[in-house]
Amino acid sequence: MNKRSKKCRTEVKPGCRATGPLLFDYASRAGKLGKADRESVRKHLADCPNCRLAVTDISAVVGILRSASRAESAPDRLSSDRRMRLLKLVSRKKP
Amino acid sequence: MTTEGDNKKAVKLAAFDTIVSEYEGMLLRYISRIVLCHDSAQDVVQDTFIKLFKNWEKELVPSSELQSWLYRVAHNCAVDHLRKETRRTLLHRREATEHEEFTPPDRGADSRVNEAAEKAAAALRKLSLREQQLVILKVYEEKSYREISEITGLKTSNVGYILHFAMKKLADELKQESAI
Protein backbone atom coordinates (compact mmCIF):
# COMPACT_ATOMS: atom_id res chain seq x y z
CA MET A 1 0.00 0.00 0.00
CA ASN A 2 1.58 3.32 -0.96
CA LYS A 3 1.55 6.46 1.20
CA ARG A 4 -0.80 8.33 -1.08
CA SER A 5 -3.71 5.87 -0.98
CA LYS A 6 -3.28 5.44 2.79
CA LYS A 7 -3.46 9.21 3.24
CA CYS A 8 -6.48 9.46 0.94
CA ARG A 9 -8.39 6.79 2.86
CA THR A 10 -7.64 8.46 6.20
CA GLU A 11 -8.71 11.85 4.91
CA VAL A 12 -12.02 10.84 3.37
CA LYS A 13 -13.20 8.34 5.98
CA PRO A 14 -15.81 10.50 7.77
CA GLY A 15 -17.19 11.74 4.46
CA CYS A 16 -17.23 8.21 3.04
CA ARG A 17 -19.15 6.97 6.04
CA ALA A 18 -21.78 9.66 5.63
CA THR A 19 -21.98 9.30 1.87
CA GLY A 20 -21.66 5.52 1.69
CA PRO A 21 -25.37 4.69 2.12
CA LEU A 22 -26.25 7.18 -0.64
CA LEU A 23 -23.80 5.88 -3.22
CA PHE A 24 -25.99 3.02 -4.37
CA ASP A 25 -28.98 5.24 -5.11
CA TYR A 26 -26.71 7.88 -6.61
CA ALA A 27 -25.16 5.33 -8.97
CA SER A 28 -28.27 3.42 -9.90
CA ARG A 29 -31.17 5.84 -9.72
CA ALA A 30 -29.89 9.34 -9.05
CA GLY A 31 -33.29 10.79 -9.85
CA LYS A 32 -34.71 9.24 -6.71
CA LEU A 33 -32.23 10.97 -4.39
CA GLY A 34 -33.29 14.29 -2.92
CA LYS A 35 -31.57 17.38 -4.26
CA ALA A 36 -29.57 17.93 -1.04
CA ASP A 37 -28.38 14.31 -0.92
CA ARG A 38 -27.47 14.35 -4.59
CA GLU A 39 -25.47 17.54 -4.08
CA SER A 40 -23.64 16.22 -1.01
CA VAL A 41 -22.67 13.03 -2.88
CA ARG A 42 -21.52 15.05 -5.87
CA LYS A 43 -19.33 17.24 -3.62
CA HIS A 44 -17.87 14.24 -1.84
CA LEU A 45 -17.11 12.45 -5.10
CA ALA A 46 -15.15 15.43 -6.35
CA ASP A 47 -12.63 14.83 -3.55
CA CYS A 48 -12.76 11.07 -3.08
CA PRO A 49 -11.33 8.74 -5.73
CA ASN A 50 -12.33 5.64 -3.74
CA CYS A 51 -15.99 6.57 -3.74
CA ARG A 52 -15.80 7.63 -7.39
CA LEU A 53 -14.53 4.15 -8.19
CA ALA A 54 -17.28 2.63 -6.04
CA VAL A 55 -19.93 4.59 -7.98
CA THR A 56 -18.47 3.45 -11.31
CA ASP A 57 -18.44 -0.16 -10.10
CA ILE A 58 -21.97 -0.03 -8.69
CA SER A 59 -23.25 1.54 -11.87
CA ALA A 60 -21.61 -1.13 -14.05
CA VAL A 61 -22.74 -4.03 -11.85
CA VAL A 62 -26.31 -2.77 -11.61
CA GLY A 63 -26.36 -2.27 -15.37
CA ILE A 64 -25.21 -5.78 -16.17
CA LEU A 65 -27.43 -7.38 -13.54
CA ARG A 66 -30.50 -5.56 -14.81
CA SER A 67 -29.77 -6.25 -18.45
CA ALA A 68 -29.04 -9.86 -17.62
CA SER A 69 -32.19 -10.28 -15.59
CA ARG A 70 -33.85 -13.55 -16.49
CA ALA A 71 -36.64 -13.22 -13.98
CA GLU A 72 -38.47 -10.78 -16.26
CA SER A 73 -39.83 -13.91 -17.88
CA ALA A 74 -41.07 -15.22 -14.54
CA PRO A 75 -44.81 -15.85 -14.66
CA ASP A 76 -46.76 -13.17 -12.84
CA ARG A 77 -49.41 -15.61 -11.65
CA LEU A 78 -49.41 -18.95 -9.89
CA SER A 79 -50.33 -21.71 -12.30
CA SER A 80 -54.05 -22.48 -12.22
CA ASP A 81 -53.55 -25.96 -10.74
CA ARG A 82 -51.34 -24.58 -7.97
CA ARG A 83 -53.83 -21.82 -7.25
CA MET A 84 -56.65 -24.34 -7.05
CA ARG A 85 -54.58 -26.64 -4.82
CA LEU A 86 -53.72 -23.69 -2.60
CA LEU A 87 -57.34 -22.60 -2.19
CA LYS A 88 -58.40 -26.20 -1.57
CA LEU A 89 -55.73 -26.58 1.11
CA VAL A 90 -56.57 -23.40 2.97
CA SER A 91 -60.33 -23.92 2.75
CA ARG A 92 -59.87 -27.16 4.71
CA LYS A 93 -58.21 -25.25 7.55
CA LYS A 94 -60.13 -23.75 10.43
CA PRO A 95 -60.42 -19.95 10.28
CA MET B 1 -77.98 -23.00 6.75
CA THR B 2 -74.70 -21.16 7.38
CA THR B 3 -73.17 -20.66 10.76
CA GLU B 4 -71.18 -17.69 11.99
CA GLY B 5 -68.04 -19.80 11.67
CA ASP B 6 -68.82 -20.52 8.00
CA ASN B 7 -69.30 -16.82 7.30
CA LYS B 8 -66.07 -15.94 9.06
CA LYS B 9 -64.23 -18.55 7.03
CA ALA B 10 -65.76 -17.33 3.75
CA VAL B 11 -64.69 -13.77 4.55
CA LYS B 12 -61.15 -14.89 5.39
CA LEU B 13 -60.95 -16.98 2.20
CA ALA B 14 -62.09 -14.05 0.07
CA ALA B 15 -59.53 -11.77 1.75
CA PHE B 16 -56.84 -14.44 1.27
CA ASP B 17 -57.69 -14.76 -2.42
CA THR B 18 -57.29 -10.99 -2.82
CA ILE B 19 -53.91 -11.09 -1.08
CA VAL B 20 -52.73 -13.94 -3.35
CA SER B 21 -53.73 -11.94 -6.44
CA GLU B 22 -52.02 -8.82 -5.08
CA TYR B 23 -48.67 -10.37 -4.17
CA GLU B 24 -48.18 -13.54 -6.28
CA GLY B 25 -46.42 -11.71 -9.14
CA MET B 26 -44.04 -9.87 -6.81
CA LEU B 27 -43.11 -13.09 -4.99
CA LEU B 28 -42.73 -15.19 -8.16
CA ARG B 29 -40.36 -12.60 -9.62
CA TYR B 30 -38.33 -12.35 -6.40
CA ILE B 31 -38.12 -16.10 -5.75
CA SER B 32 -37.33 -16.94 -9.39
CA ARG B 33 -34.17 -14.88 -8.97
CA ILE B 34 -33.15 -16.92 -5.95
CA VAL B 35 -34.02 -20.46 -6.99
CA LEU B 36 -33.45 -19.91 -10.75
CA CYS B 37 -36.29 -22.20 -11.72
CA HIS B 38 -39.83 -21.08 -12.38
CA ASP B 39 -41.36 -24.39 -11.31
CA SER B 40 -39.57 -24.33 -7.97
CA ALA B 41 -40.52 -20.67 -7.55
CA GLN B 42 -44.19 -21.65 -7.94
CA ASP B 43 -43.77 -24.29 -5.20
CA VAL B 44 -42.03 -21.84 -2.87
CA VAL B 45 -44.65 -19.14 -3.40
CA GLN B 46 -47.46 -21.64 -2.84
CA ASP B 47 -45.84 -22.71 0.47
CA THR B 48 -45.44 -19.07 1.46
CA PHE B 49 -49.16 -18.40 1.02
CA ILE B 50 -50.05 -21.53 2.99
CA LYS B 51 -47.86 -20.22 5.83
CA LEU B 52 -49.57 -16.85 5.54
CA PHE B 53 -53.01 -18.40 5.93
CA LYS B 54 -51.86 -20.47 8.92
CA ASN B 55 -49.80 -17.89 10.75
CA TRP B 56 -50.95 -14.35 9.92
CA GLU B 57 -53.10 -13.27 12.83
CA LYS B 58 -53.97 -9.73 11.78
CA GLU B 59 -56.51 -8.69 9.19
CA LEU B 60 -55.66 -9.92 5.68
CA VAL B 61 -55.35 -6.59 3.90
CA PRO B 62 -52.49 -5.37 1.69
CA SER B 63 -49.94 -3.41 3.76
CA SER B 64 -46.21 -2.78 3.88
CA GLU B 65 -46.03 -4.94 7.00
CA LEU B 66 -47.69 -7.86 5.21
CA GLN B 67 -45.47 -7.33 2.18
CA SER B 68 -42.30 -7.44 4.30
CA TRP B 69 -43.61 -10.58 6.04
CA LEU B 70 -44.21 -12.26 2.69
CA TYR B 71 -40.75 -11.38 1.38
CA ARG B 72 -39.18 -12.70 4.58
CA VAL B 73 -41.13 -15.97 4.70
CA ALA B 74 -40.75 -16.58 0.96
CA HIS B 75 -37.00 -16.07 1.28
CA ASN B 76 -36.81 -18.59 4.14
CA CYS B 77 -38.89 -21.10 2.11
CA ALA B 78 -36.53 -20.57 -0.85
CA VAL B 79 -33.48 -21.18 1.34
CA ASP B 80 -35.09 -24.42 2.63
CA HIS B 81 -35.84 -25.40 -0.96
CA LEU B 82 -32.23 -24.77 -2.04
CA ARG B 83 -30.90 -26.80 0.90
CA LYS B 84 -33.12 -29.72 -0.08
CA GLU B 85 -32.04 -29.36 -3.70
CA THR B 86 -28.37 -29.32 -2.66
CA ARG B 87 -28.88 -32.48 -0.58
CA ARG B 88 -30.61 -34.13 -3.55
CA THR B 89 -27.82 -33.08 -5.92
CA LEU B 90 -25.18 -34.44 -3.55
CA LEU B 91 -27.09 -37.69 -3.31
CA HIS B 92 -27.34 -37.91 -7.11
CA ARG B 93 -23.63 -37.20 -7.35
CA ARG B 94 -22.80 -39.92 -4.85
CA GLU B 95 -25.01 -42.42 -6.66
CA ALA B 96 -23.57 -41.37 -10.01
CA THR B 97 -20.01 -41.78 -8.74
CA GLU B 98 -20.93 -45.31 -7.75
CA HIS B 99 -22.27 -45.85 -11.27
CA GLU B 100 -19.53 -43.70 -12.85
CA GLU B 101 -21.88 -41.21 -14.42
CA PHE B 102 -23.42 -37.98 -13.23
CA THR B 103 -25.77 -35.63 -15.01
CA PRO B 104 -26.39 -32.43 -13.07
CA PRO B 105 -30.08 -31.53 -12.73
CA ASP B 106 -31.20 -29.46 -15.73
CA ARG B 107 -32.82 -26.21 -14.65
CA GLY B 108 -34.56 -25.90 -18.00
CA ALA B 109 -34.17 -23.96 -21.19
CA ASP B 110 -35.22 -20.72 -19.49
CA SER B 111 -31.94 -20.64 -17.57
CA ARG B 112 -29.90 -20.39 -20.79
CA VAL B 113 -29.27 -16.73 -21.38
CA ASN B 114 -26.62 -14.67 -23.13
CA GLU B 115 -22.97 -14.66 -22.13
CA ALA B 116 -23.03 -11.47 -20.07
CA ALA B 117 -26.11 -12.71 -18.28
CA GLU B 118 -24.39 -16.02 -17.57
CA LYS B 119 -21.41 -14.20 -16.08
CA ALA B 120 -23.61 -11.90 -14.01
CA ALA B 121 -25.74 -14.79 -12.80
CA ALA B 122 -22.63 -16.84 -11.99
CA ALA B 123 -21.10 -13.95 -10.04
CA LEU B 124 -24.33 -13.44 -8.14
CA ARG B 125 -24.50 -17.15 -7.27
CA LYS B 126 -21.01 -16.96 -5.75
CA LEU B 127 -22.30 -14.58 -3.08
CA SER B 128 -23.77 -15.90 0.15
CA LEU B 129 -27.55 -16.26 0.19
CA ARG B 130 -27.78 -13.23 2.50
CA GLU B 131 -25.74 -11.12 0.07
CA GLN B 132 -27.80 -12.38 -2.87
CA GLN B 133 -30.98 -11.49 -1.02
CA LEU B 134 -29.81 -7.92 -0.39
CA VAL B 135 -28.59 -7.42 -3.96
CA ILE B 136 -31.87 -8.75 -5.39
CA LEU B 137 -33.97 -6.58 -3.09
CA LYS B 138 -31.93 -3.49 -3.89
CA VAL B 139 -31.13 -3.93 -7.58
CA TYR B 140 -34.29 -5.59 -8.85
CA GLU B 141 -36.98 -4.84 -6.29
CA GLU B 142 -35.60 -1.30 -5.75
CA LYS B 143 -36.22 -1.37 -2.01
CA SER B 144 -34.83 1.28 0.30
CA TYR B 145 -32.39 0.32 3.07
CA ARG B 146 -35.22 0.78 5.59
CA GLU B 147 -37.52 -1.57 3.66
CA ILE B 148 -34.73 -4.15 3.33
CA SER B 149 -34.12 -3.83 7.05
CA GLU B 150 -37.84 -4.56 7.72
CA ILE B 151 -37.75 -7.59 5.42
CA THR B 152 -34.51 -9.10 6.67
CA GLY B 153 -34.51 -8.02 10.30
CA LEU B 154 -31.00 -6.59 9.80
CA LYS B 155 -30.10 -3.13 11.07
CA THR B 156 -30.15 -0.50 8.33
CA SER B 157 -26.42 0.12 8.82
CA ASN B 158 -25.74 -3.60 8.38
CA VAL B 159 -27.78 -3.64 5.17
CA GLY B 160 -25.57 -0.87 3.77
CA TYR B 161 -22.40 -2.61 4.93
CA ILE B 162 -23.26 -6.04 3.51
CA LEU B 163 -24.55 -4.55 0.27
CA HIS B 164 -21.43 -2.43 -0.17
CA PHE B 165 -19.14 -5.47 0.08
CA ALA B 166 -21.45 -7.64 -2.03
CA MET B 167 -21.33 -5.06 -4.82
CA LYS B 168 -17.56 -4.85 -4.50
CA LYS B 169 -17.27 -8.64 -4.79
CA LEU B 170 -19.53 -8.62 -7.84
CA ALA B 171 -17.52 -5.83 -9.46
CA ASP B 172 -14.22 -7.64 -8.82
CA GLU B 173 -15.61 -10.92 -10.16
CA LEU B 174 -17.11 -9.33 -13.27
CA LYS B 175 -13.91 -7.39 -13.95
CA GLN B 176 -11.95 -10.62 -13.72
CA GLU B 177 -14.36 -12.14 -16.22
CA SER B 178 -14.00 -9.03 -18.44
CA ALA B 179 -17.74 -8.57 -18.25
CA ILE B 180 -17.50 -4.93 -17.15
CSV table of C-alpha atoms in Angstrom, one decimal:
chain,number,residue,atom,x,y,z
A,1,MET,CA,0.0,0.0,0.0
A,2,ASN,CA,1.6,3.3,-1.0
A,3,LYS,CA,1.5,6.5,1.2
A,4,ARG,CA,-0.8,8.3,-1.1
A,5,SER,CA,-3.7,5.9,-1.0
A,6,LYS,CA,-3.3,5.4,2.8
A,7,LYS,CA,-3.5,9.2,3.2
A,8,CYS,CA,-6.5,9.5,0.9
A,9,ARG,CA,-8.4,6.8,2.9
A,10,THR,CA,-7.6,8.5,6.2
A,11,GLU,CA,-8.7,11.9,4.9
A,12,VAL,CA,-12.0,10.8,3.4
A,13,LYS,CA,-13.2,8.3,6.0
A,14,PRO,CA,-15.8,10.5,7.8
A,15,GLY,CA,-17.2,11.7,4.5
A,16,CYS,CA,-17.2,8.2,3.0
A,17,ARG,CA,-19.2,7.0,6.0
A,18,ALA,CA,-21.8,9.7,5.6
A,19,THR,CA,-22.0,9.3,1.9
A,20,GLY,CA,-21.7,5.5,1.7
A,21,PRO,CA,-25.4,4.7,2.1
A,22,LEU,CA,-26.3,7.2,-0.6
A,23,LEU,CA,-23.8,5.9,-3.2
A,24,PHE,CA,-26.0,3.0,-4.4
A,25,ASP,CA,-29.0,5.2,-5.1
A,26,TYR,CA,-26.7,7.9,-6.6
A,27,ALA,CA,-25.2,5.3,-9.0
A,28,SER,CA,-28.3,3.4,-9.9
A,29,ARG,CA,-31.2,5.8,-9.7
A,30,ALA,CA,-29.9,9.3,-9.0
A,31,GLY,CA,-33.3,10.8,-9.9
A,32,LYS,CA,-34.7,9.2,-6.7
A,33,LEU,CA,-32.2,11.0,-4.4
A,34,GLY,CA,-33.3,14.3,-2.9
A,35,LYS,CA,-31.6,17.4,-4.3
A,36,ALA,CA,-29.6,17.9,-1.0
A,37,ASP,CA,-28.4,14.3,-0.9
A,38,ARG,CA,-27.5,14.4,-4.6
A,39,GLU,CA,-25.5,17.5,-4.1
A,40,SER,CA,-23.6,16.2,-1.0
A,41,VAL,CA,-22.7,13.0,-2.9
A,42,ARG,CA,-21.5,15.1,-5.9
A,43,LYS,CA,-19.3,17.2,-3.6
A,44,HIS,CA,-17.9,14.2,-1.8
A,45,LEU,CA,-17.1,12.4,-5.1
A,46,ALA,CA,-15.2,15.4,-6.3
A,47,ASP,CA,-12.6,14.8,-3.5
A,48,CYS,CA,-12.8,11.1,-3.1
A,49,PRO,CA,-11.3,8.7,-5.7
A,50,ASN,CA,-12.3,5.6,-3.7
A,51,CYS,CA,-16.0,6.6,-3.7
A,52,ARG,CA,-15.8,7.6,-7.4
A,53,LEU,CA,-14.5,4.2,-8.2
A,54,ALA,CA,-17.3,2.6,-6.0
A,55,VAL,CA,-19.9,4.6,-8.0
A,56,THR,CA,-18.5,3.5,-11.3
A,57,ASP,CA,-18.4,-0.2,-10.1
A,58,ILE,CA,-22.0,0.0,-8.7
A,59,SER,CA,-23.3,1.5,-11.9
A,60,ALA,CA,-21.6,-1.1,-14.0
A,61,VAL,CA,-22.7,-4.0,-11.8
A,62,VAL,CA,-26.3,-2.8,-11.6
A,63,GLY,CA,-26.4,-2.3,-15.4
A,64,ILE,CA,-25.2,-5.8,-16.2
A,65,LEU,CA,-27.4,-7.4,-13.5
A,66,ARG,CA,-30.5,-5.6,-14.8
A,67,SER,CA,-29.8,-6.3,-18.5
A,68,ALA,CA,-29.0,-9.9,-17.6
A,69,SER,CA,-32.2,-10.3,-15.6
A,70,ARG,CA,-33.9,-13.5,-16.5
A,71,ALA,CA,-36.6,-13.2,-14.0
A,72,GLU,CA,-38.5,-10.8,-16.3
A,73,SER,CA,-39.8,-13.9,-17.9
A,74,ALA,CA,-41.1,-15.2,-14.5
A,75,PRO,CA,-44.8,-15.8,-14.7
A,76,ASP,CA,-46.8,-13.2,-12.8
A,77,ARG,CA,-49.4,-15.6,-11.7
A,78,LEU,CA,-49.4,-18.9,-9.9
A,79,SER,CA,-50.3,-21.7,-12.3
A,80,SER,CA,-54.0,-22.5,-12.2
A,81,ASP,CA,-53.6,-26.0,-10.7
A,82,ARG,CA,-51.3,-24.6,-8.0
A,83,ARG,CA,-53.8,-21.8,-7.3
A,84,MET,CA,-56.6,-24.3,-7.0
A,85,ARG,CA,-54.6,-26.6,-4.8
A,86,LEU,CA,-53.7,-23.7,-2.6
A,87,LEU,CA,-57.3,-22.6,-2.2
A,88,LYS,CA,-58.4,-26.2,-1.6
A,89,LEU,CA,-55.7,-26.6,1.1
A,90,VAL,CA,-56.6,-23.4,3.0
A,91,SER,CA,-60.3,-23.9,2.7
A,92,ARG,CA,-59.9,-27.2,4.7
A,93,LYS,CA,-58.2,-25.3,7.5
A,94,LYS,CA,-60.1,-23.7,10.4
A,95,PRO,CA,-60.4,-19.9,10.3
B,1,MET,CA,-78.0,-23.0,6.7
B,2,THR,CA,-74.7,-21.2,7.4
B,3,THR,CA,-73.2,-20.7,10.8
B,4,GLU,CA,-71.2,-17.7,12.0
B,5,GLY,CA,-68.0,-19.8,11.7
B,6,ASP,CA,-68.8,-20.5,8.0
B,7,ASN,CA,-69.3,-16.8,7.3
B,8,LYS,CA,-66.1,-15.9,9.1
B,9,LYS,CA,-64.2,-18.6,7.0
B,10,ALA,CA,-65.8,-17.3,3.7
B,11,VAL,CA,-64.7,-13.8,4.5
B,12,LYS,CA,-61.2,-14.9,5.4
B,13,LEU,CA,-60.9,-17.0,2.2
B,14,ALA,CA,-62.1,-14.0,0.1
B,15,ALA,CA,-59.5,-11.8,1.7
B,16,PHE,CA,-56.8,-14.4,1.3
B,17,ASP,CA,-57.7,-14.8,-2.4
B,18,THR,CA,-57.3,-11.0,-2.8
B,19,ILE,CA,-53.9,-11.1,-1.1
B,20,VAL,CA,-52.7,-13.9,-3.3
B,21,SER,CA,-53.7,-11.9,-6.4
B,22,GLU,CA,-52.0,-8.8,-5.1
B,23,TYR,CA,-48.7,-10.4,-4.2
B,24,GLU,CA,-48.2,-13.5,-6.3
B,25,GLY,CA,-46.4,-11.7,-9.1
B,26,MET,CA,-44.0,-9.9,-6.8
B,27,LEU,CA,-43.1,-13.1,-5.0
B,28,LEU,CA,-42.7,-15.2,-8.2
B,29,ARG,CA,-40.4,-12.6,-9.6
B,30,TYR,CA,-38.3,-12.4,-6.4
B,31,ILE,CA,-38.1,-16.1,-5.7
B,32,SER,CA,-37.3,-16.9,-9.4
B,33,ARG,CA,-34.2,-14.9,-9.0
B,34,ILE,CA,-33.2,-16.9,-5.9
B,35,VAL,CA,-34.0,-20.5,-7.0
B,36,LEU,CA,-33.4,-19.9,-10.7
B,37,CYS,CA,-36.3,-22.2,-11.7
B,38,HIS,CA,-39.8,-21.1,-12.4
B,39,ASP,CA,-41.4,-24.4,-11.3
B,40,SER,CA,-39.6,-24.3,-8.0
B,41,ALA,CA,-40.5,-20.7,-7.5
B,42,GLN,CA,-44.2,-21.6,-7.9
B,43,ASP,CA,-43.8,-24.3,-5.2
B,44,VAL,CA,-42.0,-21.8,-2.9
B,45,VAL,CA,-44.7,-19.1,-3.4
B,46,GLN,CA,-47.5,-21.6,-2.8
B,47,ASP,CA,-45.8,-22.7,0.5
B,48,THR,CA,-45.4,-19.1,1.5
B,49,PHE,CA,-49.2,-18.4,1.0
B,50,ILE,CA,-50.0,-21.5,3.0
B,51,LYS,CA,-47.9,-20.2,5.8
B,52,LEU,CA,-49.6,-16.9,5.5
B,53,PHE,CA,-53.0,-18.4,5.9
B,54,LYS,CA,-51.9,-20.5,8.9
B,55,ASN,CA,-49.8,-17.9,10.8
B,56,TRP,CA,-50.9,-14.4,9.9
B,57,GLU,CA,-53.1,-13.3,12.8
B,58,LYS,CA,-54.0,-9.7,11.8
B,59,GLU,CA,-56.5,-8.7,9.2
B,60,LEU,CA,-55.7,-9.9,5.7
B,61,VAL,CA,-55.3,-6.6,3.9
B,62,PRO,CA,-52.5,-5.4,1.7
B,63,SER,CA,-49.9,-3.4,3.8
B,64,SER,CA,-46.2,-2.8,3.9
B,65,GLU,CA,-46.0,-4.9,7.0
B,66,LEU,CA,-47.7,-7.9,5.2
B,67,GLN,CA,-45.5,-7.3,2.2
B,68,SER,CA,-42.3,-7.4,4.3
B,69,TRP,CA,-43.6,-10.6,6.0
B,70,LEU,CA,-44.2,-12.3,2.7
B,71,TYR,CA,-40.8,-11.4,1.4
B,72,ARG,CA,-39.2,-12.7,4.6
B,73,VAL,CA,-41.1,-16.0,4.7
B,74,ALA,CA,-40.7,-16.6,1.0
B,75,HIS,CA,-37.0,-16.1,1.3
B,76,ASN,CA,-36.8,-18.6,4.1
B,77,CYS,CA,-38.9,-21.1,2.1
B,78,ALA,CA,-36.5,-20.6,-0.9
B,79,VAL,CA,-33.5,-21.2,1.3
B,80,ASP,CA,-35.1,-24.4,2.6
B,81,HIS,CA,-35.8,-25.4,-1.0
B,82,LEU,CA,-32.2,-24.8,-2.0
B,83,ARG,CA,-30.9,-26.8,0.9
B,84,LYS,CA,-33.1,-29.7,-0.1
B,85,GLU,CA,-32.0,-29.4,-3.7
B,86,THR,CA,-28.4,-29.3,-2.7
B,87,ARG,CA,-28.9,-32.5,-0.6
B,88,ARG,CA,-30.6,-34.1,-3.6
B,89,THR,CA,-27.8,-33.1,-5.9
B,90,LEU,CA,-25.2,-34.4,-3.5
B,91,LEU,CA,-27.1,-37.7,-3.3
B,92,HIS,CA,-27.3,-37.9,-7.1
B,93,ARG,CA,-23.6,-37.2,-7.4
B,94,ARG,CA,-22.8,-39.9,-4.8
B,95,GLU,CA,-25.0,-42.4,-6.7
B,96,ALA,CA,-23.6,-41.4,-10.0
B,97,THR,CA,-20.0,-41.8,-8.7
B,98,GLU,CA,-20.9,-45.3,-7.8
B,99,HIS,CA,-22.3,-45.8,-11.3
B,100,GLU,CA,-19.5,-43.7,-12.8
B,101,GLU,CA,-21.9,-41.2,-14.4
B,102,PHE,CA,-23.4,-38.0,-13.2
B,103,THR,CA,-25.8,-35.6,-15.0
B,104,PRO,CA,-26.4,-32.4,-13.1
B,105,PRO,CA,-30.1,-31.5,-12.7
B,106,ASP,CA,-31.2,-29.5,-15.7
B,107,ARG,CA,-32.8,-26.2,-14.7
B,108,GLY,CA,-34.6,-25.9,-18.0
B,109,ALA,CA,-34.2,-24.0,-21.2
B,110,ASP,CA,-35.2,-20.7,-19.5
B,111,SER,CA,-31.9,-20.6,-17.6
B,112,ARG,CA,-29.9,-20.4,-20.8
B,113,VAL,CA,-29.3,-16.7,-21.4
B,114,ASN,CA,-26.6,-14.7,-23.1
B,115,GLU,CA,-23.0,-14.7,-22.1
B,116,ALA,CA,-23.0,-11.5,-20.1
B,117,ALA,CA,-26.1,-12.7,-18.3
B,118,GLU,CA,-24.4,-16.0,-17.6
B,119,LYS,CA,-21.4,-14.2,-16.1
B,120,ALA,CA,-23.6,-11.9,-14.0
B,121,ALA,CA,-25.7,-14.8,-12.8
B,122,ALA,CA,-22.6,-16.8,-12.0
B,123,ALA,CA,-21.1,-14.0,-10.0
B,124,LEU,CA,-24.3,-13.4,-8.1
B,125,ARG,CA,-24.5,-17.1,-7.3
B,126,LYS,CA,-21.0,-17.0,-5.8
B,127,LEU,CA,-22.3,-14.6,-3.1
B,128,SER,CA,-23.8,-15.9,0.1
B,129,LEU,CA,-27.6,-16.3,0.2
B,130,ARG,CA,-27.8,-13.2,2.5
B,131,GLU,CA,-25.7,-11.1,0.1
B,132,GLN,CA,-27.8,-12.4,-2.9
B,133,GLN,CA,-31.0,-11.5,-1.0
B,134,LEU,CA,-29.8,-7.9,-0.4
B,135,VAL,CA,-28.6,-7.4,-4.0
B,136,ILE,CA,-31.9,-8.7,-5.4
B,137,LEU,CA,-34.0,-6.6,-3.1
B,138,LYS,CA,-31.9,-3.5,-3.9
B,139,VAL,CA,-31.1,-3.9,-7.6
B,140,TYR,CA,-34.3,-5.6,-8.9
B,141,GLU,CA,-37.0,-4.8,-6.3
B,142,GLU,CA,-35.6,-1.3,-5.7
B,143,LYS,CA,-36.2,-1.4,-2.0
B,144,SER,CA,-34.8,1.3,0.3
B,145,TYR,CA,-32.4,0.3,3.1
B,146,ARG,CA,-35.2,0.8,5.6
B,147,GLU,CA,-37.5,-1.6,3.7
B,148,ILE,CA,-34.7,-4.1,3.3
B,149,SER,CA,-34.1,-3.8,7.0
B,150,GLU,CA,-37.8,-4.6,7.7
B,151,ILE,CA,-37.8,-7.6,5.4
B,152,THR,CA,-34.5,-9.1,6.7
B,153,GLY,CA,-34.5,-8.0,10.3
B,154,LEU,CA,-31.0,-6.6,9.8
B,155,LYS,CA,-30.1,-3.1,11.1
B,156,THR,CA,-30.2,-0.5,8.3
B,157,SER,CA,-26.4,0.1,8.8
B,158,ASN,CA,-25.7,-3.6,8.4
B,159,VAL,CA,-27.8,-3.6,5.2
B,160,GLY,CA,-25.6,-0.9,3.8
B,161,TYR,CA,-22.4,-2.6,4.9
B,162,ILE,CA,-23.3,-6.0,3.5
B,163,LEU,CA,-24.5,-4.5,0.3
B,164,HIS,CA,-21.4,-2.4,-0.2
B,165,PHE,CA,-19.1,-5.5,0.1
B,166,ALA,CA,-21.4,-7.6,-2.0
B,167,MET,CA,-21.3,-5.1,-4.8
B,168,LYS,CA,-17.6,-4.9,-4.5
B,169,LYS,CA,-17.3,-8.6,-4.8
B,170,LEU,CA,-19.5,-8.6,-7.8
B,171,ALA,CA,-17.5,-5.8,-9.5
B,172,ASP,CA,-14.2,-7.6,-8.8
B,173,GLU,CA,-15.6,-10.9,-10.2
B,174,LEU,CA,-17.1,-9.3,-13.3
B,175,LYS,CA,-13.9,-7.4,-14.0
B,176,GLN,CA,-12.0,-10.6,-13.7
B,177,GLU,CA,-14.4,-12.1,-16.2
B,178,SER,CA,-14.0,-9.0,-18.4
B,179,ALA,CA,-17.7,-8.6,-18.3
B,180,ILE,CA,-17.5,-4.9,-17.1
